[in-house]
Short mmCIF file of C-alpha atoms and ligand atoms in Angstrom, two decimals:
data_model
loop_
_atom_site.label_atom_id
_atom_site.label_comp_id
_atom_site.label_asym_id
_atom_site.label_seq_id
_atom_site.Cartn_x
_atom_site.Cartn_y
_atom_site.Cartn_z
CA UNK A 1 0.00 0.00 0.00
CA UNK A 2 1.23 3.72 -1.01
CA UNK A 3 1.52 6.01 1.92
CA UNK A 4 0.36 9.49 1.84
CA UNK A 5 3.18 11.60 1.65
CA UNK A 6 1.55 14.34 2.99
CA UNK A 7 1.56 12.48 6.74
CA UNK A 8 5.66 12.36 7.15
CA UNK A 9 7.26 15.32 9.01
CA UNK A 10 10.69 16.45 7.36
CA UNK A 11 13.17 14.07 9.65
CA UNK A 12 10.75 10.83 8.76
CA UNK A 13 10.52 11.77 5.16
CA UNK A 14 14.57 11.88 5.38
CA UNK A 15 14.54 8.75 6.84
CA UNK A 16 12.31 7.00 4.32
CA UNK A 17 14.10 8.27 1.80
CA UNK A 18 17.06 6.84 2.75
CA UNK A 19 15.65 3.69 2.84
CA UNK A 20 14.77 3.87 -0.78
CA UNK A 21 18.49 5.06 -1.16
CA UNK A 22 17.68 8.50 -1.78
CA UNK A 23 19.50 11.64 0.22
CA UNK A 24 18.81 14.06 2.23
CA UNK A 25 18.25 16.64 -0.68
CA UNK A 26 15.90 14.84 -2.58
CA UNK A 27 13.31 15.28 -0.21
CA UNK A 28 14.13 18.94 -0.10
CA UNK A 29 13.47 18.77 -4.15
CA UNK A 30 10.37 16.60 -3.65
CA UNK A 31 9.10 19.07 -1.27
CA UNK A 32 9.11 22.00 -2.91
CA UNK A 33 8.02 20.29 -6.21
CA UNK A 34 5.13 19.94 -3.91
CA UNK A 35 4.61 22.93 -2.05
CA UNK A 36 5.89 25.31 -3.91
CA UNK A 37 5.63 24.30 -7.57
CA UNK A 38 2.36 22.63 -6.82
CA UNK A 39 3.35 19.21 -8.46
CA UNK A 40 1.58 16.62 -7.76
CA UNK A 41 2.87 13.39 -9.51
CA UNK A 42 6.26 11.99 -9.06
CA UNK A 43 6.53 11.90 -13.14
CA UNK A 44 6.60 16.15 -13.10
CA UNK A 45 9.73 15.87 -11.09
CA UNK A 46 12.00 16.96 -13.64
CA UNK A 47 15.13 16.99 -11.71
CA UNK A 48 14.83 13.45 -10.59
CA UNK A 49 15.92 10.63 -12.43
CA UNK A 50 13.30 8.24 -13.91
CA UNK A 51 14.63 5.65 -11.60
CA UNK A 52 14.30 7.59 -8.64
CA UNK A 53 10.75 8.44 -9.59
CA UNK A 54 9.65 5.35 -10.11
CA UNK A 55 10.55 4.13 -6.83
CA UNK A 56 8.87 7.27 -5.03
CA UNK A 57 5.66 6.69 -6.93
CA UNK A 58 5.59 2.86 -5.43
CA UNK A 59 5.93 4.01 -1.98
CA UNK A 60 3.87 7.53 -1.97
CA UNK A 61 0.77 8.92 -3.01
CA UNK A 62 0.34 12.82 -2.80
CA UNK A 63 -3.08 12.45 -1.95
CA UNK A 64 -4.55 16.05 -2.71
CA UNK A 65 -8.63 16.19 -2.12
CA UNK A 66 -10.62 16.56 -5.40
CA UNK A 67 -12.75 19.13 -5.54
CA UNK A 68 -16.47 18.66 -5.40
CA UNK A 69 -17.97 22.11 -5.02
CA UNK A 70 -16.22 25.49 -4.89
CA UNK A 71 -18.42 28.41 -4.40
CA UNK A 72 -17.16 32.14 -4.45
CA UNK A 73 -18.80 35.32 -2.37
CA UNK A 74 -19.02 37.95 -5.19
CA UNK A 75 -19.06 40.22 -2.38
CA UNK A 76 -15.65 39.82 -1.21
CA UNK A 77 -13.98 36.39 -3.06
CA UNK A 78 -14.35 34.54 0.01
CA UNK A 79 -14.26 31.16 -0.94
CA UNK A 80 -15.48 28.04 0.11
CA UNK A 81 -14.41 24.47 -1.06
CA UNK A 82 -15.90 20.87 -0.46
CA UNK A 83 -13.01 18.12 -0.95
CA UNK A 84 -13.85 14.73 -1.39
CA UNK A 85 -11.28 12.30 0.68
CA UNK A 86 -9.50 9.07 -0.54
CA UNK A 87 -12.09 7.47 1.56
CA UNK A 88 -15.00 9.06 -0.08
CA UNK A 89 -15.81 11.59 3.12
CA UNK A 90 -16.40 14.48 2.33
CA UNK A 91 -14.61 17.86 4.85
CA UNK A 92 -15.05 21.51 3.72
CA UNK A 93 -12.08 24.47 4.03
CA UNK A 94 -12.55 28.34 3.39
CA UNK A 95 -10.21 31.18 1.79
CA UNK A 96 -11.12 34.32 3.64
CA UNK A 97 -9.24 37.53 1.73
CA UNK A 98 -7.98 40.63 4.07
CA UNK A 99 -5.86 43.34 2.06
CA UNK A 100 -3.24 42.37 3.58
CA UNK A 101 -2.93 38.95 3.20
CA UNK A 102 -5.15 35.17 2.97
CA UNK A 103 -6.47 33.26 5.70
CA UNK A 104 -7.11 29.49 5.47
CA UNK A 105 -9.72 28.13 7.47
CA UNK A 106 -8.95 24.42 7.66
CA UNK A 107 -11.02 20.97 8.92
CA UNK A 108 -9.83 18.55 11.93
CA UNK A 109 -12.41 16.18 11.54
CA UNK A 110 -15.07 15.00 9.38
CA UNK A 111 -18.15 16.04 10.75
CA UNK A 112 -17.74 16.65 14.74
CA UNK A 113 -18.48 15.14 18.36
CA UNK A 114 -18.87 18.64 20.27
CA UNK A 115 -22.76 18.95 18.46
CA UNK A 116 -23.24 22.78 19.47
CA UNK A 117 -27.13 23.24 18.55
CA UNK A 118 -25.64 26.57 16.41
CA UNK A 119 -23.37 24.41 14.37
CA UNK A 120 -24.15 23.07 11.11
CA UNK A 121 -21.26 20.75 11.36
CA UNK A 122 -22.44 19.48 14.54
CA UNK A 123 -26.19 18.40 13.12
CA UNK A 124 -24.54 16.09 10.78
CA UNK A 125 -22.50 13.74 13.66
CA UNK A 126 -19.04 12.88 13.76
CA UNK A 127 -17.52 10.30 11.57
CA UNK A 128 -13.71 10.32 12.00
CA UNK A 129 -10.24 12.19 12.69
CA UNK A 130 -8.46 13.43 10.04
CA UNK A 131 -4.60 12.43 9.58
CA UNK A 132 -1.99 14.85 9.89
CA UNK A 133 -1.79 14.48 6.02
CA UNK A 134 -5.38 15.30 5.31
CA UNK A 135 -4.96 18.77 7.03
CA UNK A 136 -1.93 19.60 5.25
CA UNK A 137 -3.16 18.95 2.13
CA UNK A 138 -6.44 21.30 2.43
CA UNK A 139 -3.57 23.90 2.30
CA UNK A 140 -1.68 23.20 -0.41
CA UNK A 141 -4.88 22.13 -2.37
CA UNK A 142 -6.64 25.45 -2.04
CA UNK A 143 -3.27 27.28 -2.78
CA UNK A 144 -3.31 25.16 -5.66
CA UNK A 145 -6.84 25.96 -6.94
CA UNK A 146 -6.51 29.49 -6.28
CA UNK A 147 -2.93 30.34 -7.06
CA UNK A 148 -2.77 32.25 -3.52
CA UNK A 149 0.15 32.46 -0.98
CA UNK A 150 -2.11 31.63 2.25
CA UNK A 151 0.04 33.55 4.85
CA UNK A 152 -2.68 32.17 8.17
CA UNK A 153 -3.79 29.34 8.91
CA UNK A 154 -6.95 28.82 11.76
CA UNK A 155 -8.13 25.41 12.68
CA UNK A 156 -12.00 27.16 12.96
CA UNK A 157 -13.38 24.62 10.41
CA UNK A 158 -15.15 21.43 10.93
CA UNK A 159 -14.38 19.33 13.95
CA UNK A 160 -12.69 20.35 17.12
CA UNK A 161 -8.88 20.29 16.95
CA UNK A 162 -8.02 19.39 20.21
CA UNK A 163 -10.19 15.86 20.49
CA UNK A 164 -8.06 15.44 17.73
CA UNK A 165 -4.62 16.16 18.87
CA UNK A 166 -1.63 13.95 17.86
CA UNK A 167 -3.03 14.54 14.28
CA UNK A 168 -3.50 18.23 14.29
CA UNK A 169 -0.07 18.95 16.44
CA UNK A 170 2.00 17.01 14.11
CA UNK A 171 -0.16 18.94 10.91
CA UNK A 172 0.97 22.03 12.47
CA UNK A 173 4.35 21.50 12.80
CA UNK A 174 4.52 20.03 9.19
CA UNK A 175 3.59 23.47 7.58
CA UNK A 176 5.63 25.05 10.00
CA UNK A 177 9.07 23.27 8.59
CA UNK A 178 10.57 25.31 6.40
CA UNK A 179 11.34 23.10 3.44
CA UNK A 180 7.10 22.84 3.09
CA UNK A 181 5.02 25.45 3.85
CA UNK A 182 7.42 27.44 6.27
CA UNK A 183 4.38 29.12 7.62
CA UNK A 184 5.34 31.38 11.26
CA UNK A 185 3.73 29.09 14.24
CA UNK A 186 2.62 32.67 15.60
CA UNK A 187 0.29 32.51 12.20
CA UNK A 188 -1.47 29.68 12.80
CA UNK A 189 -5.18 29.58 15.37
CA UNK A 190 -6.54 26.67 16.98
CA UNK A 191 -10.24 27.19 17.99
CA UNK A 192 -11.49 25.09 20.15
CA UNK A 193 -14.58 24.36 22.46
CA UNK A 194 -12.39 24.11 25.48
CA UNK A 195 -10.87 21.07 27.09
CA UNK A 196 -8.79 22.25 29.86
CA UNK A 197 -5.84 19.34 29.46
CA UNK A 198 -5.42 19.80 25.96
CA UNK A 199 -5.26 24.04 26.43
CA UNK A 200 -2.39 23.27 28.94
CA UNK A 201 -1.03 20.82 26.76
CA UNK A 202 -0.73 22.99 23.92
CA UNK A 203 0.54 25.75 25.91
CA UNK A 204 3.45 23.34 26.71
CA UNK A 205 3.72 22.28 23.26
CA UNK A 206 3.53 25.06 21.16
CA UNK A 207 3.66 28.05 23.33
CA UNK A 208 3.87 30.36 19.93
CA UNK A 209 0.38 28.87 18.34
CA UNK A 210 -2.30 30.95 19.32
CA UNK A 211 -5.57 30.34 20.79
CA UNK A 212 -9.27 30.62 20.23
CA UNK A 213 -12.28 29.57 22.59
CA UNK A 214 -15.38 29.21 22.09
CA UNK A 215 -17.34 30.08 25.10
CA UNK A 216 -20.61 31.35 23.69
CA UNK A 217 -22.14 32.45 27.02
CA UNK A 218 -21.34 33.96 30.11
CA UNK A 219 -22.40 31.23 32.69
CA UNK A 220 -23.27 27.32 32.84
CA UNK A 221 -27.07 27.44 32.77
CA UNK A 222 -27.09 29.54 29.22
CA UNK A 223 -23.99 27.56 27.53
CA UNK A 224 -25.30 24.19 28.72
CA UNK A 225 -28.08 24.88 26.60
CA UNK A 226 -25.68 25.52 23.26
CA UNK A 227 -22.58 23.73 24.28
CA UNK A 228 -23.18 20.05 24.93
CA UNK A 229 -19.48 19.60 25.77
CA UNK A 230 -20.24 22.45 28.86
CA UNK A 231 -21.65 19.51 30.64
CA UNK A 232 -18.19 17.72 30.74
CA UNK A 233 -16.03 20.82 30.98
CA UNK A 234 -17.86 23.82 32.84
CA UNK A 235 -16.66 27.56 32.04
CA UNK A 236 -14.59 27.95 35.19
CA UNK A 237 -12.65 25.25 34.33
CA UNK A 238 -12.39 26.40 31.14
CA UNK A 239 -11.22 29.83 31.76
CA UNK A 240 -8.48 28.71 34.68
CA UNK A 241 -7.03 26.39 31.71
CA UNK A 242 -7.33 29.60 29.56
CA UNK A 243 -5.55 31.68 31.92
CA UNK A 244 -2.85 28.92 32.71
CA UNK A 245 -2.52 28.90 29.13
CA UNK A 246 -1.51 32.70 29.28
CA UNK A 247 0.87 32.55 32.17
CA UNK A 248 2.28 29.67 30.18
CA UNK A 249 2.73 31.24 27.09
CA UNK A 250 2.09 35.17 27.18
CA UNK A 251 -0.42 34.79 24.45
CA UNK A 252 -3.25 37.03 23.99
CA UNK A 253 -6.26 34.77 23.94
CA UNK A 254 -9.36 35.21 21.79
CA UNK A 255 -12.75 34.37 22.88
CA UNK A 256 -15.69 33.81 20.51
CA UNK A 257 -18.72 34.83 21.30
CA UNK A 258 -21.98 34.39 19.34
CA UNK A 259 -24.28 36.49 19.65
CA UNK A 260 -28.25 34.82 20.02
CA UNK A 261 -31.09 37.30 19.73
CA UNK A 262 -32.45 37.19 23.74
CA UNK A 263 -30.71 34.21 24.45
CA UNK A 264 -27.14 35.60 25.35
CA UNK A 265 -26.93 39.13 24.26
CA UNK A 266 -28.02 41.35 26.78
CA UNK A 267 -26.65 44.02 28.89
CA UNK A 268 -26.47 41.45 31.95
CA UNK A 269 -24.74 39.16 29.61
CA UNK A 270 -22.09 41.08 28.67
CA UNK A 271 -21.55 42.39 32.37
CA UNK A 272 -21.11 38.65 33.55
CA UNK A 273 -18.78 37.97 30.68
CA UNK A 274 -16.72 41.03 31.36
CA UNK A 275 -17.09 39.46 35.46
CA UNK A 276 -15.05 36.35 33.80
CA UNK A 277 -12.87 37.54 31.74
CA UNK A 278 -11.28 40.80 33.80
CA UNK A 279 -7.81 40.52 34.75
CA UNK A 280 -6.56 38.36 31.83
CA UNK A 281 -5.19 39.11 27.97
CA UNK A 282 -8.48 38.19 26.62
CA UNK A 283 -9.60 39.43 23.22
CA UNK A 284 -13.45 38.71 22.41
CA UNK A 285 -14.72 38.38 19.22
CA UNK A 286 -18.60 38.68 18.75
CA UNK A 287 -20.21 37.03 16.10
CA UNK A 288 -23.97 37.75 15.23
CA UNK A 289 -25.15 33.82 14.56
CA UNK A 290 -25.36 32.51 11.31
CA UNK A 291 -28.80 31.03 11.74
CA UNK A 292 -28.57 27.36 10.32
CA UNK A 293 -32.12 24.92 10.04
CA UNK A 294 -32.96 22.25 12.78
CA UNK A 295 -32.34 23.43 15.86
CA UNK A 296 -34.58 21.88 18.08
CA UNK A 297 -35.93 24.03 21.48
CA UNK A 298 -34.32 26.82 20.65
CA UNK A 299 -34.61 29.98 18.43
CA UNK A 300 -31.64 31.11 16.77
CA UNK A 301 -31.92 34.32 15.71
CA UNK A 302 -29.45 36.86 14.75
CA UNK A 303 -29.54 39.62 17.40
CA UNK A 304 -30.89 43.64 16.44
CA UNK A 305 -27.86 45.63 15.93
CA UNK A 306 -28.42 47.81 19.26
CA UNK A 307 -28.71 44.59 21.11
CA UNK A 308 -24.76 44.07 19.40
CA UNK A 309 -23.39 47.75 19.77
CA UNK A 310 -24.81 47.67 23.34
CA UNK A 311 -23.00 44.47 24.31
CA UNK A 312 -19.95 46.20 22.87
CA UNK A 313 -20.17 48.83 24.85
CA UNK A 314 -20.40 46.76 27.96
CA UNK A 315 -17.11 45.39 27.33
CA UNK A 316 -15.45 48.63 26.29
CA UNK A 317 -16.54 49.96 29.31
CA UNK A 318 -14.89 47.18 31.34
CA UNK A 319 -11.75 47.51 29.31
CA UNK A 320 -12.36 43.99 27.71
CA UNK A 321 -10.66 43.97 24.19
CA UNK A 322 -13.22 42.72 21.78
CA UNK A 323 -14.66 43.08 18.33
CA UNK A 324 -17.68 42.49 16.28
CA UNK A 325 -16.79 40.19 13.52
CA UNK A 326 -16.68 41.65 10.28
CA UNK A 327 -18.98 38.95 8.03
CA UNK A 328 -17.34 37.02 5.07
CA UNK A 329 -19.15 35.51 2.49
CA UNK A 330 -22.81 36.28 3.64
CA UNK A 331 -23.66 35.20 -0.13
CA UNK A 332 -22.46 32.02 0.27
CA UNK A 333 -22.97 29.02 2.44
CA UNK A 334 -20.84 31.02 4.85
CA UNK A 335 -21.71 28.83 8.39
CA UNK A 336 -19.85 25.72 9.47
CA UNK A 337 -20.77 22.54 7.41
CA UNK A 338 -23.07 24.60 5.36
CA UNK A 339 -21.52 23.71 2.49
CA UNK A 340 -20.97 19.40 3.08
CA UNK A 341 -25.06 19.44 4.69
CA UNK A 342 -26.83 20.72 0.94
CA UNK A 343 -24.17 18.29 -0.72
CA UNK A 344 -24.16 14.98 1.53
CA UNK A 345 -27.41 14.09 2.55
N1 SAH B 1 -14.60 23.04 17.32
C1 SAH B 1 -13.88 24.26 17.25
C2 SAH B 1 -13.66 24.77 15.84
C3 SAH B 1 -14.84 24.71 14.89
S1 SAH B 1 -16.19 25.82 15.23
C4 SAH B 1 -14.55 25.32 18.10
O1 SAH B 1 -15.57 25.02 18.72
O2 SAH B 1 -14.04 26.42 18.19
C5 SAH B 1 -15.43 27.35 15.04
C6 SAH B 1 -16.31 28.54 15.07
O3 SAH B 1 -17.31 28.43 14.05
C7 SAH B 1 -17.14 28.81 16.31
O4 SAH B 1 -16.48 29.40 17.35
C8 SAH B 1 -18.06 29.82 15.74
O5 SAH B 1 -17.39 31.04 15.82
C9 SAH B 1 -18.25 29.44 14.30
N2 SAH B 1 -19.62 29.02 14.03
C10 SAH B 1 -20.15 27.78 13.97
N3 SAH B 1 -21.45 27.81 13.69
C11 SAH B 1 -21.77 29.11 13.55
C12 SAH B 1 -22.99 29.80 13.26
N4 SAH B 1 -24.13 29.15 13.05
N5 SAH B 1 -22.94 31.15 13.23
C13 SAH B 1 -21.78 31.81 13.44
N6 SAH B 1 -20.61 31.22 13.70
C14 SAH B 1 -20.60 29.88 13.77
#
């Protein structure tokens, strides 16, 4: 059986290689046939030999996702892409355009096990982890398709990173090597829903990766209600690990917040978030919901924009950094798992 190339950090693609004969440099030319050149088959390889080709091709594949759907905001180019896996699953990824540069948002898993009632991802269950490889390759694929230098990288699409660890640490620290996509650590997001190890863990880890959580609501009662996972892992615990985090690493962290017409975005709400939150480097980003079908027991509404200025204000007021999320791709499928829900039914 071939083996994804995409799964081998540098030092075991050396290694490998040099089982196969091959030095140290050819995986340096492989590599940035790859990443750079966007070459996909061993044959394009021009400064290989044929022999030396022909034994890479029997060991690897470079398994890039095909496309299945590709749909583009004619607002503001976001775009938003449905791959289709070796394994027939089906994961979604989104190019988000800023003057300044491109942001990637990138998949964990297919589908996801956290089930927050908001989520479109969520509705459709979890099926499996992604390898290391799989996340890699969402990179270079949309760089591919769009002929854009992606210069940040969030792990904000489907799944949650951190029930997915080994996978997504090893992911990150492939496009971090500088023979692939030698993207800066301090470029690269994980949002997660918050599990206290794995925060800590991280911190220890990768002290430069930075941090998103998604808390959602101020208190237990309110984010047991749209956080499953609260039930297992309550918000105090949540913030300590977030604040360990911090001491840990120095990091700002961001904390998203979505904003639910009366469910979580009144004045008392944003006092008792501000009552969490004081004291520490947080950064809160609101987020007016993206209502998505199905939600059972509860009304998801976007809130009034007073209702969002006046939670703002709240937080300026308590000198809690924060910002209302400027919306990408509103013509588009633009929430989570959007995209894979009309496709796979
Ligand atoms: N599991 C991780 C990463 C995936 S969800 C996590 O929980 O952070 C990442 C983000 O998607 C959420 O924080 C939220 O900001 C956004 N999101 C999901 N569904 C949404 C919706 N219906 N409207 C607005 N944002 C949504």
């Amino acid at each position: 059986m071939k083996k994804d190339i995409f799964d081998f950090d540098y030092n075991e693609l050396v290694n490998e290689f040099s089982k196969l004969g091959l030095e140290k440099y050819r995986v340096d030319q492989v590599l940035d046939w790859i990443f750079q050149k966007k070459v996909f088959n061993f044959d394009g390889m021009t400064n290989l030999s044929k022999e030396n080709r022909t034994v890479l091709d029997e060991r690897f594949s470079i398994s890039i996702p095909s496309l299945l759907d590709m749909q583009v905001s004619n607002i503001d180019k976001t775009t938003k892409f449905l791959w289709r896996l070796e394994d027939g699953n089906t994961i979604e990824s989104v190019l988000l355009f800023h003057p300044d540069r491109v942001t990637a948002c990138i998949s964990s898993q297919v589908g996801c096990p956290a089930k927050c009632v908001f989520c479109a991802t969520g509705q459709s269950g979890f099926v499996r982890d992604l390898k290391a490889g799989e996340i890699v390759s969402q990179v270079v694929a949309m760089e591919a398709q769009r002929r854009v230098n992606i210069g940040n990288i969030v792990y904000m699409g489907m799944g949650e990173p951190l029930l997915n660890y080994e996978e997504v640490l090893k992911s990150i620290r492939i496009l971090h090597n500088e023979k692939t996509k030698n993207m800066s650590m301090r470029r690269i997001s994980v949002s997660t829903v918050g599990i206290p190890e794995k925060i800590i863990q991280l911190a220890d880890d990768l002290p430069e990766v930075k941090l998103a959580i998604s808390l959602h609501a101020p208190n237990n009662y309110k984010r047991d209600m749209i956080v499953p996972m609260n039930r297992k892992y309550s918000v105090e615990e949540i913030v300590y690990a977030a604040k360990e985090y911090q001491k840990r690493t120095k990091n700002r962290v961001t904390f998203e917040y979505i904003l639910i017409r009366e469910f979580n975005d009144s004045r008392d709400d944003a006092e008792k978030l501000a009552d969490l939150l004081k004291g520490m480097g947080a950064y809160v980003n609101l987020i007016p919901v993206n209502p998505v079908d199905n939600v059972e027991n509860l009304k998801l509404e976007r809130p009034h924009y007073w209702a969002v200025d006046r939670f703002k204000e709240v937080l300026d007021k308590r000198n809690i950094e924060n910002e209302i999320r400027k919306e990408k791709g509103t013509d588009i499928d633009a929430a989570c798992g959007q995209l894979r829900r009309r496709n796979v039914k």
